[in-house]
Coordinates of C-alpha atoms in Angstrom, one line a residue:
Q1 CA 80.0 64.1 122.2
M2 CA 80.0 67.3 120.2
V3 CA 76.2 67.5 120.5
Q4 CA 76.3 66.9 124.2
D5 CA 79.0 69.5 124.7
Q6 CA 76.8 72.0 122.7
D7 CA 78.8 72.3 119.4
Q8 CA 78.5 76.1 119.2
L9 CA 79.8 76.6 122.7
M10 CA 82.8 74.2 122.5
D11 CA 86.3 75.5 122.6
P12 CA 87.4 75.8 118.9
A13 CA 90.7 74.1 119.6
E14 CA 89.0 71.2 121.3
K15 CA 86.5 70.9 118.4
E16 CA 89.3 71.0 115.8
A17 CA 91.2 68.3 117.7
M18 CA 88.1 66.1 117.8
V19 CA 87.3 66.5 114.1
N20 CA 90.9 65.8 113.2
E21 CA 90.8 62.6 115.2
L22 CA 87.6 61.5 113.4
M23 CA 89.1 62.3 110.0
E24 CA 92.0 59.9 110.6
K25 CA 89.5 57.1 110.9
I26 CA 87.5 57.8 107.8
T27 CA 88.3 55.6 104.8
V28 CA 87.4 55.7 101.1
E29 CA 85.1 52.8 101.7
H30 CA 83.2 54.8 104.3
V31 CA 82.8 57.7 101.9
N32 CA 81.6 55.4 99.0
Q33 CA 79.1 53.7 101.3
R34 CA 77.6 57.1 102.2
A35 CA 77.7 58.2 98.6
A36 CA 75.8 55.1 97.4
V37 CA 73.0 56.0 99.8
L38 CA 72.9 59.7 98.8
F39 CA 72.8 59.0 95.0
K40 CA 70.5 56.0 95.3
M41 CA 67.5 58.2 94.3
V42 CA 69.2 59.0 91.0
T43 CA 70.3 55.4 90.0
E44 CA 66.9 53.9 91.1
F45 CA 64.9 56.5 89.2
A46 CA 66.7 55.7 86.0
D47 CA 65.6 52.1 86.3
G48 CA 61.9 53.1 86.7
T49 CA 61.5 53.7 90.5
L50 CA 61.8 56.7 92.7
A51 CA 63.0 56.7 96.3
A52 CA 60.3 57.5 98.9
G53 CA 60.2 61.2 99.6
S54 CA 62.0 62.2 96.4
S55 CA 60.8 63.9 93.3
A56 CA 62.1 64.5 89.8
F57 CA 61.6 67.5 87.7
V58 CA 63.2 69.6 84.9
S59 CA 63.1 73.4 84.9
T60 CA 62.9 74.9 81.4
P61 CA 62.1 78.4 80.1
V62 CA 58.5 79.3 79.6
K63 CA 59.2 80.0 75.9
W64 CA 61.7 77.4 74.7
D65 CA 61.5 77.6 70.9
G66 CA 63.0 74.7 68.9
H67 CA 63.1 72.3 71.9
T68 CA 61.0 69.3 72.5
P69 CA 59.3 69.3 76.0
F70 CA 60.8 66.8 78.4
S71 CA 58.9 63.6 79.2
E72 CA 59.5 61.2 82.1
E73 CA 61.0 58.6 79.8
A74 CA 63.2 61.2 78.1
L75 CA 64.7 62.2 81.4
K76 CA 65.2 58.6 82.5
Q77 CA 67.0 57.8 79.2
I78 CA 69.3 60.8 79.7
L79 CA 70.2 59.5 83.2
R80 CA 70.7 55.9 82.0
E81 CA 73.1 57.1 79.2
S82 CA 75.0 59.3 81.6
M83 CA 75.7 56.4 83.9
E84 CA 77.1 54.1 81.2
N85 CA 80.8 53.8 80.7
V86 CA 81.6 56.5 83.2
E87 CA 85.2 57.7 83.1
A88 CA 86.9 60.2 85.3
P89 CA 88.0 63.4 83.4
L90 CA 91.7 63.7 82.6
D91 CA 92.3 66.3 85.3
E92 CA 90.5 64.3 87.9
M93 CA 93.9 63.0 89.1
V94 CA 95.2 66.0 91.1
P95 CA 99.0 66.2 90.8
D96 CA 101.1 66.3 94.0
E97 CA 102.6 69.6 92.9
L98 CA 101.1 72.2 90.7
L99 CA 104.5 74.0 90.4
P100 CA 107.4 71.6 90.7
H101 CA 109.6 72.6 93.7
E102 CA 112.8 71.7 91.7
E103 CA 111.9 74.4 89.1
V104 CA 111.7 77.1 91.8
M105 CA 114.9 76.0 93.5
Q106 CA 116.7 76.2 90.2
L107 CA 115.5 79.7 89.7
A108 CA 116.7 80.5 93.2
K109 CA 120.0 79.0 92.4
D110 CA 120.4 80.8 89.1
S111 CA 119.2 84.2 90.4
P112 CA 119.4 84.1 94.3
P113 CA 116.7 86.3 95.9
K114 CA 118.2 89.3 97.7
V115 CA 116.8 90.8 100.8
V116 CA 117.5 94.6 100.8
K117 CA 115.6 95.4 104.0
L118 CA 114.9 93.3 107.1
E119 CA 113.7 94.9 110.4
R120 CA 112.3 93.0 113.4
D121 CA 110.4 94.8 116.1
E122 CA 110.5 92.8 119.4
A123 CA 107.6 94.8 121.0
T124 CA 105.0 93.8 118.4
G125 CA 106.7 90.7 117.0
V126 CA 106.4 92.3 113.5
T127 CA 109.0 91.7 110.8
Q128 CA 109.2 94.0 107.8
G129 CA 111.3 93.2 104.7
R130 CA 111.8 93.9 101.1
F131 CA 113.4 92.0 98.2
A132 CA 115.5 93.4 95.5
N133 CA 112.6 92.9 93.0
G134 CA 110.6 95.4 95.0
L135 CA 108.2 93.0 96.8
M136 CA 107.6 94.1 100.4
F137 CA 106.6 91.5 103.1
T138 CA 105.4 91.8 106.7
H139 CA 104.8 89.0 109.0
R140 CA 103.9 88.3 112.7
K141 CA 103.8 85.0 114.5
N142 CA 100.4 84.4 116.2
T143 CA 99.7 81.1 118.0
Q144 CA 96.2 81.9 119.0
R145 CA 94.9 79.8 116.1
P146 CA 97.1 76.8 116.2
N147 CA 98.2 75.3 112.8
E148 CA 96.6 78.1 110.8
I149 CA 98.2 80.9 108.7
T150 CA 96.4 83.8 106.9
V151 CA 98.2 85.4 103.9
R152 CA 97.2 88.5 102.0
L153 CA 98.8 89.9 99.0
T154 CA 97.8 93.5 98.2
A155 CA 98.4 95.6 95.1
V156 CA 97.8 99.3 95.0
G157 CA 95.2 100.2 92.2
G158 CA 92.0 98.3 92.0
R159 CA 89.3 100.1 90.2
A160 CA 91.3 103.3 90.4
L161 CA 93.0 102.2 87.2
E162 CA 89.8 101.9 85.3
T163 CA 88.3 104.6 83.2
E164 CA 84.6 105.3 82.6
A165 CA 85.0 103.6 79.2
T166 CA 86.5 100.5 80.8
S167 CA 84.4 100.5 84.0
G168 CA 84.4 97.0 85.5
A169 CA 87.6 95.8 83.8
A170 CA 89.4 95.4 87.1
I171 CA 86.6 93.5 88.7
A172 CA 86.1 91.3 85.6
G173 CA 89.8 90.8 85.2
L174 CA 90.3 89.7 88.7
A175 CA 87.4 87.2 88.4
C176 CA 89.0 85.8 85.2
W177 CA 92.4 85.7 86.9
L178 CA 91.1 83.7 89.9
N179 CA 88.7 81.5 88.0
G180 CA 90.6 80.8 84.7
G181 CA 93.2 78.4 86.1
A182 CA 97.0 78.9 86.2
G183 CA 100.2 77.2 85.0
G184 CA 98.2 75.1 82.5
H185 CA 96.0 73.6 85.3
S186 CA 92.3 74.1 85.0
A187 CA 90.3 76.0 87.6
E188 CA 88.6 72.7 88.5
T189 CA 92.0 71.0 89.1
I190 CA 93.2 73.9 91.3
S191 CA 90.0 73.8 93.2
R192 CA 90.3 70.1 94.0
Y193 CA 94.0 70.6 94.8
M194 CA 93.1 73.4 97.3
T195 CA 90.4 71.2 98.9
L196 CA 92.6 68.2 99.1
H197 CA 95.2 70.1 101.1
Q198 CA 92.8 72.2 103.1
L199 CA 93.9 75.5 101.4
R200 CA 91.5 78.3 100.8
H201 CA 91.9 81.2 98.4
D202 CA 89.9 84.2 97.4
A203 CA 90.5 87.6 95.7
S204 CA 88.7 91.0 95.8
C205 CA 88.8 94.2 93.8
G206 CA 88.2 97.4 95.7
T207 CA 88.1 101.1 94.7
E208 CA 91.8 101.4 95.6
S209 CA 93.5 98.1 95.7
L210 CA 93.4 94.4 94.7
T211 CA 93.8 91.6 97.3
F212 CA 94.5 87.9 97.2
D213 CA 93.9 86.0 100.3
M214 CA 94.9 82.5 101.4
K215 CA 94.2 80.5 104.6
V216 CA 96.7 77.7 105.1
A217 CA 96.3 74.6 107.4
T218 CA 99.9 74.0 108.5
S219 CA 98.9 70.8 110.2
I220 CA 99.3 69.3 106.7
E221 CA 103.0 68.8 105.8
G222 CA 104.2 71.0 103.0
N223 CA 101.2 73.3 103.0
L224 CA 103.3 76.5 103.5
R225 CA 105.3 75.7 100.4
R226 CA 102.1 74.8 98.5
S227 CA 100.4 78.1 99.3
F228 CA 103.3 80.2 97.9
A229 CA 103.6 77.9 94.9
M230 CA 100.0 78.6 94.2
M231 CA 100.5 82.3 94.6
R232 CA 103.5 82.3 92.3
L233 CA 101.5 80.3 89.6
F234 CA 98.7 82.9 89.6
L235 CA 101.3 85.8 89.5
T236 CA 103.4 84.4 86.7
S237 CA 101.3 82.0 84.7
P238 CA 97.6 83.0 84.9
D239 CA 95.3 81.4 82.3
F240 CA 92.9 84.3 81.7
S241 CA 89.9 82.4 80.3
G242 CA 87.5 83.8 77.7
N243 CA 84.9 81.4 79.1
A244 CA 85.5 82.9 82.6
L245 CA 85.0 86.4 81.2
E246 CA 81.8 85.4 79.5
R247 CA 80.5 83.8 82.7
Y248 CA 81.3 87.1 84.5
K249 CA 79.4 89.1 81.9
Q250 CA 76.4 86.9 82.3
R251 CA 76.5 87.3 86.1
N252 CA 76.8 91.0 85.8
D253 CA 73.9 91.1 83.4
R254 CA 71.7 89.2 85.9
H255 CA 72.9 91.3 88.8
H256 CA 72.2 94.6 87.0
K257 CA 68.7 93.6 86.0
S258 CA 67.9 92.6 89.6
M259 CA 68.8 96.2 90.7
F260 CA 65.7 97.5 89.0
K261 CA 63.7 95.3 91.4
S262 CA 65.6 96.3 94.5
L263 CA 64.4 99.5 96.2
E264 CA 67.6 99.6 98.4
R265 CA 70.1 99.2 95.6
S266 CA 68.3 101.6 93.2
T267 CA 68.1 104.3 95.9
A268 CA 71.8 103.8 96.8
S269 CA 72.8 104.1 93.1
K270 CA 71.0 107.4 92.8
F271 CA 72.5 108.6 96.1
F272 CA 76.1 108.2 94.9
S273 CA 75.2 109.8 91.6
K274 CA 74.0 112.9 93.4
L275 CA 76.8 112.8 96.0
M276 CA 79.8 112.7 93.7
V277 CA 80.8 114.8 90.7
P278 CA 80.1 113.2 87.3
K279 CA 83.8 112.4 86.5
D280 CA 84.0 110.2 89.6
A281 CA 80.3 109.1 90.2
W282 CA 80.7 106.1 87.9
K283 CA 83.3 104.6 90.3
L284 CA 80.6 103.8 92.9
K285 CA 77.7 103.1 90.6
E286 CA 76.7 99.5 89.6
L287 CA 78.5 98.3 86.5
D288 CA 76.9 99.1 83.2
P289 CA 76.3 95.8 81.2
D290 CA 76.8 97.6 77.9
V291 CA 80.3 98.7 79.0
V292 CA 81.2 95.3 80.5
R293 CA 80.0 93.4 77.4
K294 CA 82.6 95.3 75.3
L295 CA 85.5 94.2 77.5
T296 CA 88.0 91.7 76.0
V297 CA 90.3 89.3 77.6
D298 CA 93.2 91.6 76.7
D299 CA 91.6 94.5 78.3
V300 CA 91.0 92.8 81.6
S301 CA 94.2 90.9 81.8
D302 CA 96.4 93.9 81.1
L303 CA 94.7 96.0 83.7
V304 CA 95.1 93.2 86.4
M305 CA 98.6 92.1 85.6
Q306 CA 100.1 95.6 85.6
Q307 CA 99.0 95.8 89.2
W308 CA 100.5 92.4 90.2
S309 CA 104.0 93.8 89.9
P310 CA 106.4 93.1 92.7
A311 CA 107.2 96.7 93.5
N312 CA 103.5 97.4 93.7
M313 CA 102.7 94.5 96.0
E314 CA 102.9 93.9 99.7
L315 CA 102.6 90.5 101.4
A316 CA 101.2 90.3 105.0
I317 CA 101.3 87.0 106.9
S318 CA 99.9 86.2 110.4
G319 CA 99.7 82.8 112.0
D320 CA 101.3 79.8 113.5
F321 CA 104.6 79.3 111.7
E322 CA 108.3 79.0 112.2
V323 CA 110.0 82.2 111.1
E324 CA 113.0 80.7 109.4
A325 CA 110.9 78.2 107.4
L326 CA 108.4 81.0 106.4
E327 CA 111.1 83.4 105.2
E328 CA 112.8 80.6 103.2
E329 CA 109.7 79.9 101.3
I330 CA 108.9 83.5 100.7
A331 CA 112.4 84.1 99.4
N332 CA 112.3 81.1 97.1
Y333 CA 108.8 81.6 95.6
M334 CA 108.3 85.4 95.9
G335 CA 111.8 86.8 96.1
T336 CA 112.6 85.3 92.7
L337 CA 109.6 86.9 90.8
P338 CA 110.6 89.0 87.8
V339 CA 111.1 92.6 88.6
G340 CA 108.1 93.9 86.6
R341 CA 107.2 97.5 86.0
E342 CA 109.8 100.1 87.0
K343 CA 107.1 102.7 87.4
Q344 CA 103.5 101.9 88.5
A345 CA 100.5 103.0 86.4
W346 CA 99.3 105.3 89.2
E347 CA 102.7 106.9 90.0
G348 CA 102.7 110.6 89.4
R349 CA 98.9 110.5 88.8
E350 CA 97.7 109.9 92.4
D351 CA 95.4 112.9 92.6
E352 CA 93.8 111.9 89.3
M353 CA 93.5 108.1 89.7
F354 CA 92.5 108.1 93.4
S355 CA 90.1 111.0 93.1
M356 CA 86.7 110.5 94.8
E357 CA 85.5 114.1 94.4
L358 CA 82.3 114.9 96.2
K359 CA 79.9 117.7 95.0
G360 CA 79.4 119.2 98.4
D361 CA 76.0 120.4 97.6
S362 CA 72.7 120.2 99.5
V363 CA 70.5 117.8 97.5
Y364 CA 67.1 116.3 97.8
D365 CA 66.0 113.7 95.3
D366 CA 62.9 111.6 95.4
T367 CA 62.7 110.4 91.8
V368 CA 63.6 106.7 92.4
T369 CA 60.7 104.3 91.9
V370 CA 60.6 100.5 91.8
Q371 CA 57.7 98.1 91.0
D372 CA 56.9 95.9 94.0
D373 CA 53.9 94.3 95.5
E374 CA 54.4 96.3 98.7
A375 CA 54.2 100.1 98.9
R376 CA 57.2 101.3 101.0
A377 CA 59.9 104.0 101.1
Y378 CA 63.7 103.8 101.6
L379 CA 66.0 106.7 102.2
V380 CA 69.8 107.2 102.1
M381 CA 71.3 110.5 103.3
G382 CA 74.9 111.4 103.7
F383 CA 77.6 114.1 103.7
P384 CA 81.4 114.4 103.0
S385 CA 83.8 113.3 105.7
T386 CA 87.5 112.7 106.1
N387 CA 89.7 109.9 104.8
R388 CA 91.5 107.3 107.0
W389 CA 94.2 109.9 107.8
G390 CA 91.8 112.7 108.9
V391 CA 92.0 114.7 105.6
L392 CA 89.1 116.1 103.6
N393 CA 89.9 118.1 100.4
S394 CA 86.8 117.8 98.3
G395 CA 83.4 119.4 97.7
G396 CA 84.7 122.9 98.4
L397 CA 85.8 121.7 101.9
S398 CA 89.3 121.6 103.3
I399 CA 90.1 119.8 106.6
D400 CA 93.6 118.7 107.7
A401 CA 94.6 116.3 110.4
D402 CA 96.6 118.8 112.6
G403 CA 95.7 121.0 115.5
Y404 CA 93.7 118.5 117.6
D405 CA 94.2 118.0 121.3
V406 CA 95.4 114.4 121.6
P407 CA 96.3 112.1 124.5
K408 CA 100.0 112.7 125.3
T409 CA 100.6 109.1 126.3
L410 CA 99.0 105.7 126.7
S411 CA 98.2 104.3 130.2
D412 CA 101.6 102.6 130.3
G413 CA 103.4 105.9 129.4
S414 CA 104.2 105.0 125.8
P415 CA 103.6 107.6 123.2
Y416 CA 100.2 108.1 121.6
D417 CA 100.1 107.7 117.7
H418 CA 98.4 110.9 116.4
K419 CA 98.2 109.7 112.7
M420 CA 95.2 107.6 113.4
H421 CA 93.6 109.9 115.9
V422 CA 90.8 111.4 113.7
N423 CA 89.9 108.0 112.3
R424 CA 89.7 106.3 115.8
C425 CA 87.6 109.2 117.2
L426 CA 85.2 109.0 114.3
S427 CA 84.9 105.2 115.0
F428 CA 83.7 106.1 118.4
A429 CA 81.4 108.7 116.9
S430 CA 80.0 106.3 114.4
D431 CA 79.0 103.8 117.1
M432 CA 77.4 106.6 119.2
M433 CA 75.5 108.0 116.2
S434 CA 74.1 104.5 115.5
N435 CA 73.0 104.1 119.1
L436 CA 71.4 107.6 119.2
L437 CA 69.5 107.2 116.0
F438 CA 68.3 103.7 116.9
E439 CA 67.2 104.9 120.3
E440 CA 65.6 108.2 119.4
V441 CA 64.2 107.7 115.9
R442 CA 63.3 104.1 116.0
T443 CA 62.7 103.1 119.7
Q444 CA 61.3 106.3 121.2
K445 CA 59.5 107.9 118.3
G446 CA 58.8 104.6 116.3
L447 CA 59.3 106.4 113.0
V448 CA 61.4 103.8 111.2
Y449 CA 61.7 100.0 111.0
G450 CA 65.5 100.1 111.2
I451 CA 68.3 102.7 110.9
R452 CA 71.9 102.5 110.1
F453 CA 74.9 104.9 110.3
A454 CA 78.0 104.1 108.2
F455 CA 81.4 105.7 107.8
K456 CA 83.6 105.0 104.8
P457 CA 87.0 106.7 104.9
Y458 CA 89.2 106.1 101.8
K459 CA 92.9 105.2 102.1
H460 CA 94.3 107.2 99.1
A461 CA 91.5 109.6 98.1
K462 CA 91.3 112.8 100.1
S463 CA 87.7 112.2 101.2
G464 CA 85.3 109.9 102.9
V465 CA 81.5 109.4 103.2
A466 CA 79.2 109.3 106.2
S467 CA 75.8 108.0 105.5
I468 CA 72.5 107.2 107.2
S469 CA 69.9 104.8 105.7
F470 CA 66.5 103.8 107.0
M471 CA 63.0 102.6 106.0
P472 CA 60.3 104.9 107.4
K473 CA 57.1 103.6 108.6
G474 CA 53.9 104.5 106.8
E475 CA 53.6 108.2 106.2
T476 CA 56.5 109.3 108.5
L477 CA 59.0 110.1 105.8
D478 CA 59.3 113.8 106.5
E479 CA 59.1 113.4 110.2
S480 CA 61.8 110.8 110.3
V481 CA 64.1 113.0 108.1
D482 CA 63.6 115.9 110.5
A483 CA 64.3 113.6 113.5
V484 CA 67.5 112.5 112.0
K485 CA 68.6 116.0 111.2
A486 CA 67.7 117.0 114.8
V487 CA 70.1 114.3 116.2
L488 CA 72.8 115.5 113.8
K489 CA 72.4 119.1 114.7
R490 CA 72.5 118.4 118.4
V491 CA 75.7 116.3 118.2
I492 CA 77.5 118.9 116.0
E493 CA 76.5 121.9 118.2
E494 CA 76.5 120.4 121.6
G495 CA 78.6 117.2 121.2
F496 CA 78.0 113.7 122.5
T497 CA 77.2 113.3 126.2
A498 CA 79.1 111.2 128.9
A499 CA 76.3 108.7 128.8
D500 CA 76.7 108.3 125.0
F501 CA 80.4 107.8 125.4
E502 CA 80.2 105.3 128.2
G503 CA 77.7 103.3 126.2
V504 CA 80.2 102.5 123.5
K505 CA 83.7 102.9 125.0
G506 CA 83.6 99.6 127.0
P507 CA 82.3 97.5 124.2
L508 CA 84.6 99.0 121.6
V509 CA 87.7 98.6 123.7
T510 CA 86.7 95.0 124.6
K511 CA 86.0 94.2 121.0
S512 CA 89.4 95.6 120.0
R513 CA 91.2 93.5 122.7
E514 CA 89.4 90.4 121.5
A515 CA 90.2 91.1 117.9
A516 CA 93.9 91.9 118.8
V517 CA 94.7 88.2 119.0
T518 CA 93.1 87.2 115.7
N519 CA 94.9 86.7 112.3
S520 CA 92.3 88.6 110.5
L521 CA 92.9 91.9 112.5
W522 CA 96.7 91.6 112.2
I523 CA 96.4 91.1 108.4
I524 CA 94.4 94.4 108.3
L525 CA 96.9 96.1 110.6
M526 CA 100.0 95.0 108.6
E527 CA 98.4 95.6 105.2
D528 CA 99.9 98.7 103.5
L529 CA 102.4 99.0 106.4
Q530 CA 105.3 99.7 104.1
S531 CA 103.5 101.5 101.4
T532 CA 104.7 104.9 100.4
T533 CA 101.2 106.0 99.5
N534 CA 100.1 106.6 103.1
P535 CA 101.5 107.7 106.5
K536 CA 100.9 104.4 108.2
D537 CA 103.9 103.0 110.2
L538 CA 104.6 100.5 112.9
H539 CA 103.4 103.0 115.6
S540 CA 100.0 103.0 113.9
I541 CA 99.4 99.3 114.6
T542 CA 101.0 99.1 118.1
K543 CA 98.8 98.7 121.2
V544 CA 95.5 99.4 119.3
P545 CA 93.2 98.6 122.3
E546 CA 95.2 101.0 124.5
H547 CA 94.9 103.7 121.9
Y548 CA 91.1 103.4 122.0
E549 CA 91.2 103.4 125.8
A550 CA 93.3 106.6 125.9
I551 CA 90.7 108.6 123.8
Q552 CA 88.3 110.7 125.9
L553 CA 84.9 112.3 125.2
E554 CA 86.4 115.8 124.7
H555 CA 88.7 114.4 121.9
I556 CA 85.8 112.9 120.0
N557 CA 83.7 116.0 120.3
Q558 CA 86.5 118.2 119.0
V559 CA 87.0 115.9 116.0
V560 CA 83.3 115.7 115.2
Q561 CA 82.7 119.4 115.5
R562 CA 85.4 120.0 113.0
C563 CA 85.0 117.1 110.6
W564 CA 81.2 117.0 110.5
A565 CA 80.4 120.7 111.0
H566 CA 79.2 121.0 107.4
A567 CA 76.9 117.9 107.6
L568 CA 73.5 119.7 107.5
D569 CA 74.7 122.2 104.9
K570 CA 76.2 119.6 102.6
L571 CA 73.5 116.9 103.1
T572 CA 72.5 114.7 100.1
I573 CA 69.2 113.0 100.6
C574 CA 67.7 110.4 98.2
V575 CA 64.3 108.8 98.7
G576 CA 63.0 105.7 96.8
N577 CA 59.5 104.5 96.6
S578 CA 58.0 101.2 95.6
G579 CA 54.5 100.0 94.8
P580 CA 52.5 97.8 92.5
E581 CA 51.6 100.7 90.2
L582 CA 55.1 102.0 89.9
E583 CA 57.9 101.2 87.4
S584 CA 61.7 101.2 87.7
S585 CA 62.8 104.8 87.2
L586 CA 66.5 103.7 86.8
E587 CA 65.6 101.3 84.0
A588 CA 63.6 104.0 82.2
E589 CA 66.5 106.5 82.6
L590 CA 68.9 104.0 81.0
Q591 CA 66.6 103.3 78.1
A592 CA 66.1 107.0 77.5
L593 CA 69.9 107.5 77.6
K594 CA 70.4 104.7 75.1
K595 CA 67.9 106.3 72.7
T596 CA 69.7 109.7 72.8
E597 CA 73.0 107.9 72.1

């Protein structure tokens, strides 16, 4: 039926209901019958036969000193031995609870969680609260995705708390935190527990924050409690693993070596080193394996856990839940967390730690080379721009968010939020720039294979970056650079046209309306809502599509002509070239640097 109804075009709710119905009918016997068919090739090969269409091989290093080469019989013997007296590992049996509920309830009884702030906004459905331990929480009920909840825990800091000597410690630490297990349970047990209960979790480390995300299927009884129990385990009893750290170091080694073979990554690395001042350039460069190898478990665990402090964390929840039940679980599992640090590591040092200082020079660099079978070029160019709040104080430039003409009201007469005005105008401008560059440089003139415009506004740093990347065709490098500059010059001096604006306004407003009903957008909107580190408030996330609809062409041109007026004078251009006769210039630079040290 799913095939007949065209799976990809089916209503998601209908498909979910159908799959759930099927799942109710599947038994362990069904799974084992299918598994026997799937693994038949392995069991039969060990006995001397090989299923039709199957092959058996062993991959080994070209130079494998001290090891005997594999033979067919040796491989079969290993398989036979591995299938004898098979016993499930001790942690194969997943416990019903990773954190006993009785323990948490005893904590709540001994030290009752105290809510010191609780505000509900009827217009948006958003509730904001804070516990006595400092933890902030924001939630909004959303039934557009039945039986699903998205949870995000955010901590201010991220890589901003690293130093050049500990570069990568926050990223490595978060990987160990997530993959090392918690509460005495192995990472494998936690993974199976999550799969069994249809829970998903992930974590990421950005330049300015840490995030821990969970997706919860509330169709399974008790899952809301399980999700917060899991979160509490990671926050209070993480098992930072030395093995997990070593695995991360190995991955970083491989990833770093692959950069020398990537024209795009090598060029981007050079671009950021030229765009930013040396004291901050390391924050956006790829991690140095020599620095990462020196990191210890204590280094990375300390850096991560000082950020997971209740007063430094904010919980955002969007989805299909009952408010009373949700707030009860949050109070029991999160409101009882130990108070943690009285003063955060970044407090009083914001300008230093969240600095992303740009040089503000006009730079042209074409020294990047990469060995490759194909001779080609890749280019990244960019200039300083404003942060999320319309401020730029970097690279000898000073732009504030005041003095713009803004819409007085939305279409329904409600007030317009000026705090996000610059950022929303530049969202329009970014879409228009992408269209113009694609149409004029690629389609009309045929100078490039593809071209991309990107705008990265930082939350805490007083800067942002606008960049353009493309791969020129043949010998058109200089011509394509001139063509891009010409588009930039025209937009800055003359502004976008009505045709440019109409081409993006409809799609952007429509996209905004469609996203406005999703959990993923509401998580982003509610993230940092109560933070004291930025001016975001409830007004900033109210009627988002209507705010985009209220913006007119003259508003965008005014913002662009102030925020991007310096683009051509402060343009950083980095060109990379590849070819069979070339070598990796970045690898050579690193080797030369090590010799001098």
